[in-house]
Amino acid sequence: MKRQWQLLSPAGVLASAALLGMAGLAHAAGQDDLAAIPDWRSAELGFEIEWAGERLDAIAVSPDGLYLAMTAQGQLDIFGMELGEHRHRLLGHPAANMDMSLPVSALTFSPDGRMLATTSWSQGLSPEASLMLWDMATGEARLALAGGQGCHDAAFTSDATALWAACGVGVQRYSLEDGDVTSSLGDRPVEAIALHPEGEILASVAANVGPDPEASQRLVLWGLSEQGASQLNVLEVGASVTDLAFTADGRHLIAQGQGDGQSESPGQVTVWDWQRAAIVHRHGLLDSAPIAISSDGTILAGGFRDGLMLALDGTPLEHGILIRQQGGADALAFGPSGEALVWAGKPPTFPTPVVRLWRATSPPLEAAPSGQRVDADYQLIELPEVDATGDPVAFAREHYGVREPNDITEEAVTLRMLPDGNSEVTLFLDGLKDDSVRALRFRLHFTPAGEGRWQLGEVGRQQRCWRGDTDPDEWNKGLCP
């Protein structure tokens, strides 16, 4: 049975632009999905690859978790995801009548990970083939398509028999059997596309060229069928968009681009309930590097104002990735299970860019005495005499957060649903105005109390010290000297 898509205008929608606390996180991922979110607090470095040059342009991980594709200044390489070993150097996109390779504009793996599609677009120069299809087992080219049109983006169909690509003017559907164009849509150059998981909806955004610059601020939704493509709706973002992606469940469309001028952020990510034509979340970015989306669509990674990793609703996720030592990322990509994150960039003290694979760890819980639920490396403290709360995040901020806001102390709160149905909130305070304690971290354990409320069961505390025998970055539960 063919699915009927219902698109509603914003006037018929009750939607919040910022869903906060427990309700927001549950809306973003679903209660069952939250229990499966990897624990990044003890992230471990898997491998590191040095890259010659100034920066990397893009990276991508294959859905089967076997391959890592990387590109910079036209160079295109494939590495193994297990050990970081070099597999192939692909020929890339040679310029027509010139001895040079043109930059790669997009890397897209097929759903089974066996093929890689790459696109190339360069102002003033034309590639011999703007759309290439590569065999991952051999590193050889399977198809060379689109001539010198220039292509910005591509997306495989779920059965990997066809490829949608934004080449020249509009978007075309290429058969991977013979390379023929079997369908097309649109009448202007397109910057980015996203194909819905069920294959019947395609989202596109125009390139910021031509007489109508505001076209790059509008997301166009197309219905796809055997008879062709038809425009379903247009979503107004209010700022130019450069990247698009549907979440794995198809519920949300994620758009990345420039800031909308209403905040100090140079970039932004908008999360759309596309069927209701409503923005449900908006997140500020500190840079223009493409973000990464976990395969299940529950976690975003990027240069966000609120941290490296966010739940879909913007709740920061606590992690152990050494951001201060790495600096900002030029490119990011999640592994297929969501338990690996590839970071590419140039740390401040390094002569060349590096690519690092970080893996989430899930150590077994230690047996705690007397039914203790908070980790054993936290010091249990006395509970406040309070009733159950409907918002554990707000509760943590009220009782353990910054008492007097100032320009030095930083506060961050993360929320995690546990497999047993309970919840855990971690509140972090750094840069304390104290000559002994540098930072505090509180972990609060809540149990369901019925009717959407949560009862605090235990609170643990750790601290970092300005001085003493421990490393300044080490958390401990003893008193600071």
Coordinates of C-alpha atoms in Angstrom, one line a residue:
M1 CA 0.0 0.0 0.0
K2 CA 1.4 3.4 -1.0
R3 CA 1.9 5.7 1.9
Q4 CA -0.1 9.0 1.9
W5 CA 1.9 12.0 3.3
Q6 CA 0.0 14.6 5.2
L7 CA 1.5 18.1 5.1
L8 CA 0.1 20.8 7.4
S9 CA 0.7 24.5 7.5
P10 CA 2.3 26.2 10.5
A11 CA -1.1 27.8 11.4
G12 CA -2.5 24.4 12.3
V13 CA 0.3 23.3 14.5
L14 CA 1.1 23.6 18.2
A15 CA 4.9 23.3 18.2
S16 CA 7.6 24.6 20.5
A17 CA 10.9 25.9 19.1
A18 CA 12.7 24.7 22.3
L19 CA 11.5 21.6 24.1
L20 CA 13.3 21.5 27.4
G21 CA 14.2 19.0 30.0
M22 CA 12.9 15.4 30.2
A23 CA 9.9 16.0 27.9
G24 CA 12.1 17.5 25.2
L25 CA 14.6 14.7 25.2
A26 CA 11.9 12.0 25.1
H27 CA 10.2 13.8 22.2
A28 CA 13.5 13.9 20.3
A29 CA 14.5 10.3 20.6
G30 CA 11.7 8.3 22.2
Q31 CA 11.9 6.6 25.6
D32 CA 13.2 3.3 24.2
D33 CA 15.9 4.9 22.0
L34 CA 17.3 7.0 24.9
A35 CA 18.2 3.8 26.9
A36 CA 20.3 2.8 23.9
I37 CA 22.2 6.1 23.5
P38 CA 25.9 5.2 23.9
D39 CA 27.7 6.5 27.0
W40 CA 30.4 8.9 25.7
R41 CA 31.7 9.9 29.2
S42 CA 34.6 7.4 29.0
A43 CA 35.3 7.8 25.2
E44 CA 38.5 6.1 24.1
L45 CA 40.8 7.0 21.2
G46 CA 40.8 4.2 18.6
F47 CA 43.3 5.5 16.0
E48 CA 44.8 8.6 14.6
I49 CA 45.7 9.3 11.0
E50 CA 48.0 12.2 9.9
W51 CA 46.9 14.1 6.8
A52 CA 49.2 16.2 4.6
G53 CA 47.8 19.6 3.8
E54 CA 46.0 22.4 5.6
R55 CA 42.6 20.8 6.2
L56 CA 40.2 18.1 5.3
D57 CA 37.1 19.0 3.3
A58 CA 34.8 16.0 4.1
I59 CA 34.7 12.6 5.7
A60 CA 32.1 9.8 5.6
V61 CA 31.7 6.3 7.2
S62 CA 30.1 3.4 5.3
P63 CA 26.9 2.0 6.7
D64 CA 28.5 -1.4 7.2
G65 CA 31.2 0.2 9.4
L66 CA 34.1 -1.0 7.2
Y67 CA 35.3 2.1 5.4
L68 CA 36.2 5.7 6.1
A69 CA 36.3 8.0 3.1
M70 CA 38.3 11.3 3.3
T71 CA 38.9 14.1 0.8
A72 CA 40.8 17.3 0.7
Q73 CA 41.9 19.5 -2.3
G74 CA 40.7 16.9 -4.7
Q75 CA 42.6 14.0 -3.1
L76 CA 40.3 11.0 -2.3
D77 CA 41.3 8.2 0.0
I78 CA 39.7 5.2 1.7
F79 CA 40.8 3.8 5.1
G80 CA 39.6 0.9 7.2
M81 CA 37.5 1.8 10.2
E82 CA 38.8 -1.0 12.4
L83 CA 42.5 0.0 12.5
G84 CA 42.7 3.1 10.3
E85 CA 44.8 1.3 7.6
H86 CA 44.9 2.8 4.1
R87 CA 42.9 0.8 1.6
H88 CA 42.6 2.8 -1.7
R89 CA 43.6 6.1 -3.3
L90 CA 40.8 6.9 -5.7
L91 CA 41.4 8.8 -9.0
G92 CA 39.0 11.5 -7.9
H93 CA 37.5 14.0 -10.4
P94 CA 40.2 15.1 -12.9
A95 CA 39.6 18.5 -14.5
A96 CA 38.8 18.5 -18.2
N97 CA 41.9 19.2 -20.3
M98 CA 44.0 19.9 -17.2
D99 CA 46.4 17.9 -15.1
M100 CA 44.7 18.4 -11.8
S101 CA 41.9 17.0 -9.6
L102 CA 39.0 19.2 -8.7
P103 CA 37.6 19.4 -5.1
V104 CA 35.0 16.8 -4.0
S105 CA 31.7 18.4 -3.0
A106 CA 30.0 15.4 -1.4
L107 CA 30.7 11.8 -0.2
T108 CA 27.8 9.4 -0.1
F109 CA 27.9 5.6 0.6
S110 CA 25.4 3.2 -0.7
P111 CA 23.1 1.6 2.0
D112 CA 25.1 -1.7 2.0
G113 CA 28.5 0.2 2.0
R114 CA 29.8 -1.5 -1.2
M115 CA 29.7 1.7 -3.3
L116 CA 30.7 5.3 -2.8
A117 CA 29.3 8.2 -4.8
T118 CA 31.3 11.4 -5.1
T119 CA 30.4 14.7 -6.7
S120 CA 32.5 17.6 -7.8
W121 CA 31.7 21.2 -8.5
S122 CA 34.2 24.0 -9.1
Q123 CA 33.5 27.6 -10.2
G124 CA 35.3 28.3 -13.5
L125 CA 36.5 24.7 -14.1
S126 CA 34.7 21.6 -15.3
P127 CA 35.5 18.0 -14.3
E128 CA 35.6 15.2 -16.8
A129 CA 32.9 13.5 -14.8
S130 CA 31.0 15.4 -12.1
L131 CA 29.4 12.3 -10.6
M132 CA 31.5 9.1 -9.9
L133 CA 30.5 5.7 -8.5
W134 CA 33.3 3.7 -6.9
D135 CA 33.6 0.0 -5.9
M136 CA 34.9 -0.2 -2.3
A137 CA 36.3 -3.7 -2.7
T138 CA 38.6 -2.7 -5.5
G139 CA 38.8 1.1 -5.5
E140 CA 37.9 1.2 -9.1
A141 CA 35.4 3.4 -10.8
R142 CA 32.1 1.8 -11.8
L143 CA 30.4 4.8 -13.5
A144 CA 31.5 8.2 -14.6
L145 CA 28.4 10.5 -15.1
A146 CA 27.1 14.0 -15.6
G147 CA 30.1 15.2 -17.6
G148 CA 31.2 18.7 -16.9
Q149 CA 27.8 19.9 -15.4
G150 CA 29.1 20.1 -11.9
C151 CA 27.3 18.3 -9.0
H152 CA 26.8 19.4 -5.5
D153 CA 25.2 16.5 -3.7
A154 CA 23.9 12.9 -4.2
A155 CA 21.7 10.3 -2.4
F156 CA 21.2 6.6 -3.0
T157 CA 17.8 4.9 -3.1
S158 CA 17.3 2.4 -0.4
D159 CA 17.8 -0.6 -2.8
A160 CA 20.9 1.0 -4.3
T161 CA 19.6 0.6 -7.8
A162 CA 19.5 4.4 -8.5
L163 CA 21.1 7.6 -7.4
W164 CA 19.6 11.1 -7.1
A165 CA 22.1 13.8 -7.8
A166 CA 22.0 17.6 -7.9
C167 CA 23.9 18.2 -11.1
G168 CA 23.8 21.3 -13.4
V169 CA 20.2 22.6 -13.1
G170 CA 17.8 20.7 -10.9
V171 CA 18.0 17.1 -9.5
Q172 CA 18.3 13.9 -11.6
R173 CA 17.7 10.3 -10.9
Y174 CA 20.4 8.1 -12.4
S175 CA 20.0 4.3 -13.0
L176 CA 23.0 2.5 -11.6
E177 CA 22.5 -0.3 -14.2
D178 CA 23.4 1.8 -17.2
G179 CA 23.9 5.4 -15.9
D180 CA 20.8 6.8 -17.7
V181 CA 18.8 9.6 -16.3
T182 CA 15.3 8.2 -15.6
S183 CA 13.7 11.2 -13.9
S184 CA 14.4 14.9 -13.0
L185 CA 12.9 17.7 -11.0
G186 CA 13.5 21.4 -10.4
D187 CA 14.6 24.3 -12.7
R188 CA 17.5 25.9 -10.8
P189 CA 21.0 24.8 -9.5
V190 CA 20.6 22.9 -6.2
E191 CA 23.0 23.0 -3.2
A192 CA 21.9 20.0 -1.2
I193 CA 19.3 17.2 -1.2
A194 CA 18.0 14.6 1.2
L195 CA 16.0 11.4 0.4
H196 CA 13.4 10.2 2.9
P197 CA 14.2 6.6 4.2
E198 CA 11.0 5.3 2.5
G199 CA 12.1 6.9 -0.8
E200 CA 8.9 8.7 -1.6
I201 CA 10.0 12.2 -0.4
L202 CA 13.0 14.3 -1.6
A203 CA 14.0 17.6 0.0
S204 CA 16.1 20.1 -1.8
V205 CA 17.5 23.6 -1.4
A206 CA 18.7 25.9 -4.2
A207 CA 22.3 27.1 -4.5
N208 CA 22.9 30.7 -3.5
V209 CA 23.3 31.9 -7.1
G210 CA 21.2 33.6 -9.6
P211 CA 18.7 36.5 -9.4
D212 CA 16.8 35.1 -6.3
P213 CA 19.3 34.7 -3.4
E214 CA 16.4 33.9 -1.0
A215 CA 15.8 30.6 -2.9
S216 CA 18.7 29.2 -0.8
Q217 CA 16.6 29.8 2.3
R218 CA 13.6 27.7 1.2
L219 CA 13.4 23.9 1.6
V220 CA 11.4 22.3 -1.2
L221 CA 9.6 19.0 -0.6
W222 CA 9.0 16.8 -3.6
G223 CA 6.8 13.7 -3.9
L224 CA 8.3 10.9 -5.9
S225 CA 6.4 8.3 -7.8
E226 CA 6.7 6.2 -11.0
Q227 CA 4.9 8.9 -12.9
G228 CA 7.5 11.5 -11.9
A229 CA 8.0 14.2 -9.2
S230 CA 5.6 16.8 -7.9
Q231 CA 6.2 19.7 -5.5
L232 CA 4.5 19.2 -2.1
N233 CA 5.5 22.0 0.1
V234 CA 8.0 24.8 0.7
L235 CA 9.6 25.4 4.2
E236 CA 10.9 28.9 4.9
V237 CA 14.1 28.7 7.0
G238 CA 15.0 32.5 7.0
A239 CA 18.7 31.9 6.3
S240 CA 20.8 30.2 3.6
V241 CA 21.0 26.4 3.9
T242 CA 24.0 24.3 2.9
D243 CA 23.2 20.7 4.1
L244 CA 20.1 18.6 4.5
A245 CA 19.4 15.2 6.1
F246 CA 16.4 13.2 7.2
T247 CA 16.6 11.3 10.5
A248 CA 16.5 7.5 10.2
D249 CA 12.9 7.3 11.3
G250 CA 11.9 9.9 8.7
R251 CA 10.1 12.1 11.3
H252 CA 12.5 15.0 11.1
L253 CA 14.4 17.0 8.4
I254 CA 17.6 18.6 9.6
A255 CA 18.9 21.7 7.8
Q256 CA 22.3 23.3 8.4
G257 CA 23.3 26.7 7.2
Q258 CA 23.9 30.4 8.1
G259 CA 22.6 32.0 11.3
D260 CA 19.3 33.8 10.9
G261 CA 20.5 37.1 12.2
Q262 CA 18.5 36.8 15.5
S263 CA 21.4 35.5 17.5
E264 CA 25.2 35.9 17.6
S265 CA 25.8 32.4 16.1
P266 CA 27.4 32.5 12.6
G267 CA 25.6 29.2 11.8
Q268 CA 22.5 27.3 12.8
V269 CA 20.8 23.9 12.6
T270 CA 17.1 23.7 12.3
V271 CA 15.2 20.5 13.1
W272 CA 11.9 20.3 11.2
D273 CA 8.7 18.4 11.7
W274 CA 8.4 18.5 8.0
Q275 CA 4.9 17.0 7.8
R276 CA 3.6 19.9 9.9
A277 CA 5.9 22.5 8.4
A278 CA 7.2 23.5 11.8
I279 CA 10.7 24.1 13.3
V280 CA 10.7 22.1 16.5
H281 CA 14.4 22.8 17.5
R282 CA 17.0 25.4 16.6
H283 CA 20.7 25.1 17.6
G284 CA 23.4 27.7 17.2
L285 CA 26.8 26.9 15.6
L286 CA 30.2 28.5 16.2
D287 CA 31.5 27.6 12.8
S288 CA 30.4 26.4 9.3
A289 CA 31.9 22.9 9.4
P290 CA 29.2 20.2 8.5
I291 CA 27.6 18.5 11.5
A292 CA 27.3 14.8 11.9
I293 CA 24.0 12.9 12.7
S294 CA 24.0 9.5 14.4
S295 CA 22.5 6.7 12.4
D296 CA 19.4 6.5 14.6
G297 CA 19.0 10.3 14.4
T298 CA 19.1 10.9 18.2
I299 CA 22.5 12.6 18.5
L300 CA 24.1 15.6 16.7
A301 CA 27.8 16.4 16.7
G302 CA 29.4 19.6 15.6
G303 CA 30.6 23.0 16.7
F304 CA 27.5 23.9 18.7
R305 CA 27.4 26.8 21.1
D306 CA 26.3 24.3 23.8
G307 CA 28.9 21.6 23.2
L308 CA 30.2 19.0 20.8
M309 CA 27.3 16.5 21.2
L310 CA 23.6 17.3 21.6
A311 CA 20.5 15.3 21.7
L312 CA 18.1 16.2 18.9
D313 CA 16.3 18.7 21.2
G314 CA 19.6 20.5 22.2
T315 CA 20.3 18.8 25.5
P316 CA 24.1 18.6 25.8
L317 CA 25.6 15.1 26.2
E318 CA 28.5 14.6 28.5
H319 CA 31.5 13.1 26.9
G320 CA 35.2 12.5 27.4
I321 CA 36.5 13.7 24.1
L322 CA 39.4 16.1 24.6
I323 CA 38.0 19.1 22.8
R324 CA 40.4 21.7 24.3
Q325 CA 43.4 19.7 23.0
Q326 CA 41.8 19.1 19.6
G327 CA 40.4 22.5 18.7
G328 CA 37.5 22.9 16.3
A329 CA 36.6 20.2 13.7
D330 CA 36.8 20.6 10.0
A331 CA 34.6 17.5 9.5
L332 CA 32.8 14.9 11.6
A333 CA 31.1 11.6 11.0
F334 CA 29.4 8.9 13.2
G335 CA 29.9 5.2 12.7
P336 CA 26.8 3.1 11.9
S337 CA 26.1 2.0 15.5
G338 CA 26.5 5.5 16.9
E339 CA 29.3 4.3 19.1
A340 CA 32.1 5.7 17.0
L341 CA 32.8 9.4 16.1
V342 CA 35.4 10.4 13.5
W343 CA 36.9 13.8 14.1
A344 CA 39.0 15.6 11.5
G345 CA 40.8 18.9 12.1
K346 CA 44.1 20.6 12.9
P347 CA 44.9 20.9 16.6
P348 CA 46.5 24.2 17.5
T349 CA 49.9 22.6 18.3
F350 CA 50.0 20.2 15.3
P351 CA 51.8 21.0 12.0
T352 CA 49.2 19.0 9.9
P353 CA 45.6 17.9 10.2
V354 CA 44.8 14.6 11.9
V355 CA 41.8 12.3 11.8
R356 CA 40.9 10.7 15.1
L357 CA 38.4 7.9 15.8
W358 CA 36.7 8.1 19.2
R359 CA 34.7 5.1 20.5
A360 CA 32.1 5.2 23.2
T361 CA 32.5 2.7 26.0
S362 CA 29.9 1.0 28.1
P363 CA 31.8 -0.4 31.2
P364 CA 29.8 -2.8 33.4
L365 CA 28.2 -1.1 36.4
E366 CA 30.0 -1.7 39.6
A367 CA 28.2 -3.4 42.4
A368 CA 27.3 -0.7 44.8
P369 CA 26.8 -1.2 48.6
S370 CA 23.4 -0.8 50.2
G371 CA 21.5 -0.5 47.0
Q372 CA 23.5 2.6 45.9
R373 CA 22.7 3.6 42.4
V374 CA 25.1 6.5 41.8
D375 CA 28.6 5.5 40.5
A376 CA 31.0 4.4 43.2
D377 CA 33.5 7.1 42.3
Y378 CA 31.1 9.8 43.5
Q379 CA 30.7 10.8 47.1
L380 CA 27.1 10.5 48.2
I381 CA 25.7 13.6 49.8
E382 CA 22.6 14.4 51.9
L383 CA 19.4 14.7 49.9
P384 CA 17.3 17.9 50.1
E385 CA 13.8 17.5 51.5
V386 CA 11.8 18.0 48.4
D387 CA 8.8 16.5 46.6
A388 CA 8.9 14.8 43.2
T389 CA 9.6 17.0 40.2
G390 CA 8.3 17.1 36.6
D391 CA 11.6 18.5 35.3
P392 CA 14.8 16.8 36.6
V393 CA 17.1 19.2 34.6
A394 CA 15.5 22.3 36.1
F395 CA 15.6 20.7 39.5
A396 CA 19.3 20.0 39.2
R397 CA 20.0 23.6 38.2
E398 CA 17.8 25.0 41.1
H399 CA 19.5 23.0 43.8
Y400 CA 23.1 22.5 42.6
G401 CA 23.7 25.0 39.8
V402 CA 25.3 28.5 39.9
R403 CA 23.9 30.6 42.7
E404 CA 25.2 33.9 41.4
P405 CA 25.7 34.0 37.6
N406 CA 29.1 35.5 36.6
D407 CA 31.4 35.7 33.6
I408 CA 33.8 33.0 34.9
T409 CA 31.8 30.0 36.1
E410 CA 30.4 27.7 33.4
E411 CA 27.4 25.5 34.0
A412 CA 26.3 22.5 31.8
V413 CA 23.6 19.9 32.5
T414 CA 23.1 16.5 30.7
L415 CA 20.2 14.0 31.0
R416 CA 20.4 10.3 30.3
M417 CA 17.6 7.7 30.4
L418 CA 18.7 4.4 31.9
P419 CA 17.7 0.9 30.7
D420 CA 15.8 0.2 33.9
G421 CA 13.5 3.2 33.3
N422 CA 15.2 5.5 35.8
S423 CA 16.9 8.7 34.8
E424 CA 20.3 10.3 35.6
V425 CA 21.1 14.0 35.5
T426 CA 24.7 15.3 35.6
L427 CA 25.4 18.9 36.4
F428 CA 28.9 20.3 35.8
L429 CA 30.3 23.6 37.2
D430 CA 33.7 24.8 36.0
G431 CA 35.8 27.8 36.8
L432 CA 34.5 28.2 40.4
K433 CA 35.4 31.3 42.4
D434 CA 37.1 29.2 45.0
D435 CA 40.8 29.0 46.0
S436 CA 40.5 25.2 46.6
V437 CA 37.9 23.7 44.3
R438 CA 38.3 24.2 40.6
A439 CA 35.2 22.4 39.4
L440 CA 32.2 20.4 40.7
R441 CA 30.2 17.6 39.1
F442 CA 26.9 16.4 40.6
R443 CA 25.1 13.2 39.5
L444 CA 21.5 12.9 40.5
H445 CA 19.5 9.6 40.2
F446 CA 15.7 9.8 39.7
T447 CA 13.0 7.1 39.8
P448 CA 9.6 7.5 38.2
A449 CA 7.0 8.8 40.6
G450 CA 3.9 8.6 38.4
E451 CA 2.0 11.1 36.4
G452 CA 5.2 12.3 34.6
R453 CA 7.0 13.2 37.8
W454 CA 10.4 12.0 39.1
Q455 CA 11.6 11.4 42.6
L456 CA 15.2 12.1 43.6
G457 CA 16.8 9.0 45.1
E458 CA 20.5 9.8 45.4
V459 CA 23.0 12.5 44.7
G460 CA 26.8 12.1 44.3
R461 CA 29.5 14.7 44.1
Q462 CA 33.0 14.9 42.6
Q463 CA 35.4 17.8 42.4
R464 CA 38.6 18.9 40.6
C465 CA 41.2 20.7 42.7
W466 CA 43.4 23.7 42.0
R467 CA 46.3 22.1 43.9
G468 CA 47.2 18.9 45.6
D469 CA 48.6 15.4 44.6
T470 CA 46.0 14.8 41.9
D471 CA 46.1 16.0 38.3
P472 CA 44.1 19.2 37.8
D473 CA 41.9 17.5 35.3
E474 CA 41.2 14.4 37.4
W475 CA 37.8 14.0 39.1
N476 CA 37.9 12.7 42.7
K477 CA 35.5 12.4 45.6
G478 CA 38.0 13.5 48.3
L479 CA 38.2 16.9 49.8
C480 CA 40.4 19.4 48.0
P481 CA 43.4 20.8 50.1

